């Protein structure tokens, strides 16, 4: 391998008084690279500007939606009565409920659940299997989730009023889809249930039923889950004779099933 040596000579020149300076040699620039860089700068600046405008527009749209939702709260409430509907029932309703869209209502009658269309009162269906010739004589407070139907033979049936929501031809359709559980014996003597209350805490369901003027039967079911095999259920029943002067007229249980409230006449 041969070595090459380069010799660079640097010279300096001092300008004499009155001598004009020598013009610097032009530096070659990459015009193509500079043009591409300028193009990217313009595009980036416009994209950043467009992104800022979109963020401002999104914030304004959110504010418009919030104002549109909050503004009706400052207006006066208006209640418009709707025309009533005529229903052919086999007895006075013991309970009443409605779906979340207020299109289909249901009534608890001695024959079970009767679903009707709230718009015109059209009767849709009746759910009352498992009665076995008995009639519904009491119902626990109707709420979201299961509630109980008390029967004339001392039994109770858990019921949950569900609804199927769909869309047909661009319109919403609501149809009843009730869920009926297996009947359970509350009073072995078969006395009719006059009032009933129901709670479903984590420990298991609790039922309180009035079967006489001053007699209440408490039934609790405790479910124990096993690591291997099916779970086991243990049922306990207790009869309470209340020392009150009047008759029992209402029953209520708290959600935890710890307190029972009894109304008397």
Tab-separated table of C-alpha atoms in Angstrom:
chain	number	residue	atom	x	y	z
A	1	UNK	CA	0.000	0.000	0.000
A	2	UNK	CA	1.355	3.385	-0.958
A	3	UNK	CA	0.842	6.463	1.087
A	4	UNK	CA	-0.295	9.670	-0.485
A	5	UNK	CA	0.424	13.003	0.990
A	6	UNK	CA	-1.410	16.190	0.261
A	7	UNK	CA	-0.090	19.606	0.861
A	8	UNK	CA	-2.512	22.416	1.500
A	9	UNK	CA	-1.221	25.894	1.426
A	10	UNK	CA	-3.131	28.634	3.202
A	11	UNK	CA	-2.443	32.152	2.147
A	12	UNK	CA	-3.594	35.351	3.670
A	13	UNK	CA	-3.769	38.718	2.076
A	14	UNK	CA	-4.102	41.957	3.909
A	15	UNK	CA	-6.066	44.670	2.181
A	16	UNK	CA	-4.300	47.889	1.614
A	17	UNK	CA	-6.051	51.124	2.480
A	18	UNK	CA	-8.553	51.886	-0.285
A	19	UNK	CA	-8.278	48.452	-1.894
A	20	UNK	CA	-11.723	46.890	-2.616
A	21	UNK	CA	-12.347	43.457	-1.088
A	22	UNK	CA	-12.370	40.417	-3.292
A	23	UNK	CA	-15.812	38.820	-3.811
A	24	UNK	CA	-16.298	35.454	-2.105
A	25	UNK	CA	-16.611	32.411	-4.247
A	26	UNK	CA	-20.218	31.193	-4.647
A	27	UNK	CA	-21.138	28.129	-2.592
A	28	UNK	CA	-22.916	25.397	-4.521
A	29	UNK	CA	-26.334	24.563	-3.032
A	30	UNK	CA	-28.520	21.537	-3.529
A	31	UNK	CA	-31.509	23.173	-5.131
A	32	UNK	CA	-33.527	19.951	-5.405
A	33	UNK	CA	-33.084	19.080	-1.707
A	34	UNK	CA	-33.927	22.601	-0.629
A	35	UNK	CA	-37.120	22.665	-2.709
A	36	UNK	CA	-38.300	19.323	-1.310
A	37	UNK	CA	-37.600	20.519	2.224
A	38	UNK	CA	-39.569	23.719	1.637
A	39	UNK	CA	-42.474	21.678	0.279
A	40	UNK	CA	-42.502	19.468	3.383
A	41	UNK	CA	-42.407	22.545	5.610
A	42	UNK	CA	-45.442	24.028	3.857
A	43	UNK	CA	-47.391	20.735	4.073
A	44	UNK	CA	-46.516	20.248	7.752
A	45	UNK	CA	-47.536	23.810	8.593
A	46	UNK	CA	-50.899	23.349	6.889
A	47	UNK	CA	-51.478	19.979	8.581
A	48	UNK	CA	-50.744	21.467	11.989
A	49	UNK	CA	-53.102	24.359	11.255
A	50	UNK	CA	-55.814	21.971	10.074
A	51	UNK	CA	-55.406	19.813	13.211
A	52	UNK	CA	-55.766	22.841	15.448
A	53	UNK	CA	-58.918	23.924	13.627
A	54	UNK	CA	-60.393	20.425	13.965
A	55	UNK	CA	-59.685	20.402	17.715
A	56	UNK	CA	-61.361	23.783	18.138
A	57	UNK	CA	-64.354	22.629	16.074
A	58	UNK	CA	-64.658	19.434	18.190
A	59	UNK	CA	-64.624	21.431	21.427
A	60	UNK	CA	-67.286	23.787	20.072
A	61	UNK	CA	-69.433	20.824	18.997
A	62	UNK	CA	-69.155	19.300	22.488
A	63	UNK	CA	-70.187	22.616	24.028
A	64	UNK	CA	-73.193	22.804	21.695
A	65	UNK	CA	-74.305	19.304	22.717
A	66	UNK	CA	-73.885	20.103	26.426
A	67	UNK	CA	-75.882	23.318	26.078
A	68	UNK	CA	-78.614	21.501	24.138
A	69	UNK	CA	-78.898	18.892	26.904
A	70	UNK	CA	-78.762	21.322	29.826
A	71	UNK	CA	-80.982	24.069	28.403
A	72	UNK	CA	-84.278	22.139	28.882
A	73	UNK	CA	-83.511	21.928	32.608
A	74	UNK	CA	-84.131	25.653	32.904
A	75	UNK	CA	-87.511	25.461	31.164
A	76	UNK	CA	-90.790	24.919	33.002
A	77	UNK	CA	-91.967	21.341	33.356
A	78	UNK	CA	-95.075	20.514	31.382
A	79	UNK	CA	-97.257	17.458	32.014
A	80	UNK	CA	-99.738	16.506	29.336
A	81	UNK	CA	-102.415	13.971	30.313
A	82	UNK	CA	-102.894	11.150	27.853
A	83	UNK	CA	-106.246	9.581	27.064
A	84	UNK	CA	-107.126	6.508	29.110
A	85	UNK	CA	-107.651	3.048	27.721
A	86	UNK	CA	-110.372	0.529	28.488
A	87	UNK	CA	-109.211	-2.942	29.511
A	88	UNK	CA	-111.186	-6.099	30.072
A	89	UNK	CA	-109.658	-7.751	33.141
A	90	UNK	CA	-110.819	-10.637	35.310
A	91	UNK	CA	-110.322	-8.590	38.476
A	92	UNK	CA	-108.770	-5.443	39.893
A	93	UNK	CA	-105.030	-5.108	39.149
A	94	UNK	CA	-102.736	-5.987	42.033
A	95	UNK	CA	-99.633	-4.369	40.520
A	96	UNK	CA	-98.568	-2.402	37.481
A	97	UNK	CA	-95.366	-1.756	35.555
A	98	UNK	CA	-94.047	-0.522	32.216
A	99	UNK	CA	-91.019	-0.946	29.971
A	100	UNK	CA	-88.258	1.652	29.769
A	101	UNK	CA	-89.631	3.085	26.502
A	102	UNK	CA	-93.150	3.386	27.965
A	103	UNK	CA	-94.660	1.525	25.052
A	104	UNK	CA	-95.741	-1.730	26.702
A	105	UNK	CA	-97.236	-1.916	30.177
A	106	UNK	CA	-98.204	-4.892	32.268
A	107	UNK	CA	-100.716	-5.493	35.019
A	108	UNK	CA	-100.731	-8.205	37.661
A	109	UNK	CA	-104.223	-9.708	37.739
A	110	UNK	CA	-105.650	-12.813	39.447
A	111	UNK	CA	-104.833	-14.707	36.221
A	112	UNK	CA	-101.185	-13.632	36.050
A	113	UNK	CA	-99.458	-10.947	33.979
A	114	UNK	CA	-101.421	-9.059	31.340
A	115	UNK	CA	-99.365	-7.049	28.818
A	116	UNK	CA	-101.011	-4.158	26.996
A	117	UNK	CA	-99.944	-1.530	24.482
A	118	UNK	CA	-99.966	1.866	26.184
A	119	UNK	CA	-100.836	3.712	22.970
A	120	UNK	CA	-104.217	2.130	22.338
A	121	UNK	CA	-104.695	-0.458	25.107
A	122	UNK	CA	-104.267	-3.446	22.820
A	123	UNK	CA	-103.851	-6.591	24.897
A	124	UNK	CA	-100.700	-8.399	23.778
A	125	UNK	CA	-100.353	-11.549	25.878
A	126	UNK	CA	-101.067	-13.119	29.243
A	127	UNK	CA	-98.466	-14.965	31.291
A	128	UNK	CA	-99.856	-17.194	34.003
A	129	UNK	CA	-98.571	-20.756	33.623
A	130	UNK	CA	-97.857	-22.770	36.728
A	131	UNK	CA	-100.871	-21.494	38.656
A	132	UNK	CA	-102.395	-24.962	38.749
A	133	UNK	CA	-105.928	-23.681	39.222
A	134	UNK	CA	-104.909	-21.145	41.852
A	135	UNK	CA	-105.257	-17.376	41.532
A	136	UNK	CA	-102.870	-14.546	42.197
A	137	UNK	CA	-103.869	-12.880	45.472
A	138	UNK	CA	-100.797	-10.720	46.228
A	139	UNK	CA	-97.719	-9.290	44.549
A	140	UNK	CA	-94.499	-7.913	45.966
A	141	UNK	CA	-93.492	-4.363	44.966
A	142	UNK	CA	-92.910	-4.320	41.201
A	143	UNK	CA	-89.373	-3.193	40.352
A	144	UNK	CA	-86.530	-3.904	37.961
A	145	UNK	CA	-85.638	-7.526	38.394
A	146	UNK	CA	-87.659	-10.402	39.801
A	147	UNK	CA	-90.706	-9.994	42.014
A	148	UNK	CA	-93.111	-12.497	43.554
A	149	UNK	CA	-96.692	-13.476	42.853
A	150	UNK	CA	-98.492	-14.801	45.925
A	151	UNK	CA	-101.149	-17.432	45.157
A	152	UNK	CA	-104.374	-18.492	46.788
A	153	UNK	CA	-102.961	-21.921	47.703
A	154	UNK	CA	-100.001	-20.645	49.747
A	155	UNK	CA	-97.424	-20.796	46.955
A	156	UNK	CA	-95.331	-18.039	45.381
A	157	UNK	CA	-93.910	-17.703	41.870
A	158	UNK	CA	-90.906	-15.493	41.012
A	159	UNK	CA	-91.531	-13.388	37.910
A	160	UNK	CA	-89.382	-10.991	35.906
A	161	UNK	CA	-91.019	-8.794	33.263
A	162	UNK	CA	-88.519	-8.590	30.412
A	163	UNK	CA	-88.917	-6.994	27.016
A	164	UNK	CA	-87.319	-7.646	23.641
A	165	UNK	CA	-86.407	-4.471	21.757
A	166	UNK	CA	-85.839	-4.614	18.010
A	167	UNK	CA	-86.179	-2.539	14.866
A	168	UNK	CA	-88.393	-3.231	11.893
A	169	UNK	CA	-88.756	-0.964	8.858
A	170	UNK	CA	-86.825	1.744	10.670
A	171	UNK	CA	-89.127	1.723	13.696
A	172	UNK	CA	-88.546	0.437	17.211
A	173	UNK	CA	-90.541	-2.588	18.320
A	174	UNK	CA	-91.032	-3.693	21.936
A	175	UNK	CA	-92.439	-7.116	22.728
A	176	UNK	CA	-92.936	-8.757	26.145
A	177	UNK	CA	-90.717	-11.673	27.141
A	178	UNK	CA	-91.617	-12.584	30.754
A	179	UNK	CA	-89.553	-15.050	32.751
A	180	UNK	CA	-91.447	-17.222	35.235
A	181	UNK	CA	-89.587	-19.244	37.850
A	182	UNK	CA	-90.589	-22.412	39.613
A	183	UNK	CA	-93.295	-22.047	42.278
A	184	UNK	CA	-92.293	-22.533	45.909
A	185	UNK	CA	-94.430	-23.373	48.920
A	186	UNK	CA	-94.639	-20.540	51.430
A	187	UNK	CA	-97.437	-21.852	53.637
A	188	UNK	CA	-97.615	-25.669	53.876
A	189	UNK	CA	-101.187	-25.307	55.167
A	190	UNK	CA	-102.228	-23.836	51.820
A	191	UNK	CA	-103.694	-20.612	53.156
A	192	UNK	CA	-104.011	-17.789	50.611
A	193	UNK	CA	-101.278	-15.172	50.683
A	194	UNK	CA	-102.719	-11.759	51.453
A	195	UNK	CA	-99.537	-9.638	51.258
A	196	UNK	CA	-96.026	-10.544	50.206
A	197	UNK	CA	-92.553	-8.962	50.196
A	198	UNK	CA	-89.393	-10.187	48.493
A	199	UNK	CA	-85.664	-9.424	48.694
A	200	UNK	CA	-82.657	-10.998	46.969
A	201	UNK	CA	-79.478	-10.286	49.000
A	202	UNK	CA	-76.201	-12.036	48.243
A	203	UNK	CA	-76.859	-14.651	50.921
A	204	UNK	CA	-80.062	-15.826	49.192
A	205	UNK	CA	-83.688	-14.816	48.577
A	206	UNK	CA	-85.971	-13.937	51.490
A	207	UNK	CA	-89.759	-13.952	51.352
A	208	UNK	CA	-92.203	-12.511	53.873
A	209	UNK	CA	-95.879	-13.393	53.395
A	210	UNK	CA	-98.950	-12.504	55.418
A	211	UNK	CA	-101.307	-15.472	55.536
A	212	UNK	CA	-103.629	-14.185	58.224
A	213	UNK	CA	-104.730	-10.993	59.865
A	214	UNK	CA	-101.701	-11.040	62.206
A	215	UNK	CA	-99.596	-13.968	60.950
A	216	UNK	CA	-96.444	-13.680	58.830
A	217	UNK	CA	-94.342	-16.500	57.417
A	218	UNK	CA	-90.660	-15.819	56.711
A	219	UNK	CA	-88.907	-18.117	54.228
A	220	UNK	CA	-85.204	-17.752	53.499
A	221	UNK	CA	-83.097	-19.824	51.123
A	222	UNK	CA	-79.330	-20.031	51.623
A	223	UNK	CA	-77.252	-21.353	48.741
A	224	UNK	CA	-73.832	-22.863	49.450
A	225	UNK	CA	-71.476	-23.268	46.517
A	226	UNK	CA	-69.178	-26.278	46.610
A	227	UNK	CA	-65.727	-26.436	45.068
A	228	UNK	CA	-66.624	-29.734	43.413
A	229	UNK	CA	-70.147	-30.705	42.432
A	230	UNK	CA	-73.422	-28.798	42.440
A	231	UNK	CA	-74.325	-26.178	45.006
A	232	UNK	CA	-76.687	-26.955	47.878
A	233	UNK	CA	-79.696	-24.935	49.024
A	234	UNK	CA	-81.027	-24.832	52.551
A	235	UNK	CA	-84.519	-23.486	53.231
A	236	UNK	CA	-85.681	-22.201	56.584
A	237	UNK	CA	-89.234	-21.205	57.536
A	238	UNK	CA	-90.388	-19.155	60.507
A	239	UNK	CA	-93.910	-18.155	61.545
A	240	UNK	CA	-94.461	-14.852	63.339
A	241	UNK	CA	-97.600	-13.859	65.230
A	242	UNK	CA	-97.603	-10.080	65.568
A	243	UNK	CA	-99.006	-8.596	68.785
A	244	UNK	CA	-100.836	-5.745	67.052
A	245	UNK	CA	-104.355	-4.444	67.396
A	246	UNK	CA	-105.173	-3.943	63.735
A	247	UNK	CA	-104.766	-6.174	60.704
A	248	UNK	CA	-101.734	-6.424	58.468
A	249	UNK	CA	-102.239	-4.139	55.462
A	250	UNK	CA	-98.757	-3.921	53.859
A	251	UNK	CA	-95.339	-5.612	53.891
A	252	UNK	CA	-91.915	-4.410	52.752
A	253	UNK	CA	-88.347	-5.723	52.962
A	254	UNK	CA	-85.156	-3.729	52.552
A	255	UNK	CA	-82.738	-4.716	49.783
A	256	UNK	CA	-80.419	-6.497	52.222
A	257	UNK	CA	-83.254	-8.547	53.691
A	258	UNK	CA	-82.409	-7.458	57.227
A	259	UNK	CA	-85.449	-5.338	58.116
A	260	UNK	CA	-89.124	-6.154	57.633
A	261	UNK	CA	-91.659	-3.336	57.660
A	262	UNK	CA	-95.279	-4.120	58.475
A	263	UNK	CA	-98.175	-1.761	57.941
A	264	UNK	CA	-101.374	-2.245	59.931
A	265	UNK	CA	-104.862	-0.874	59.648
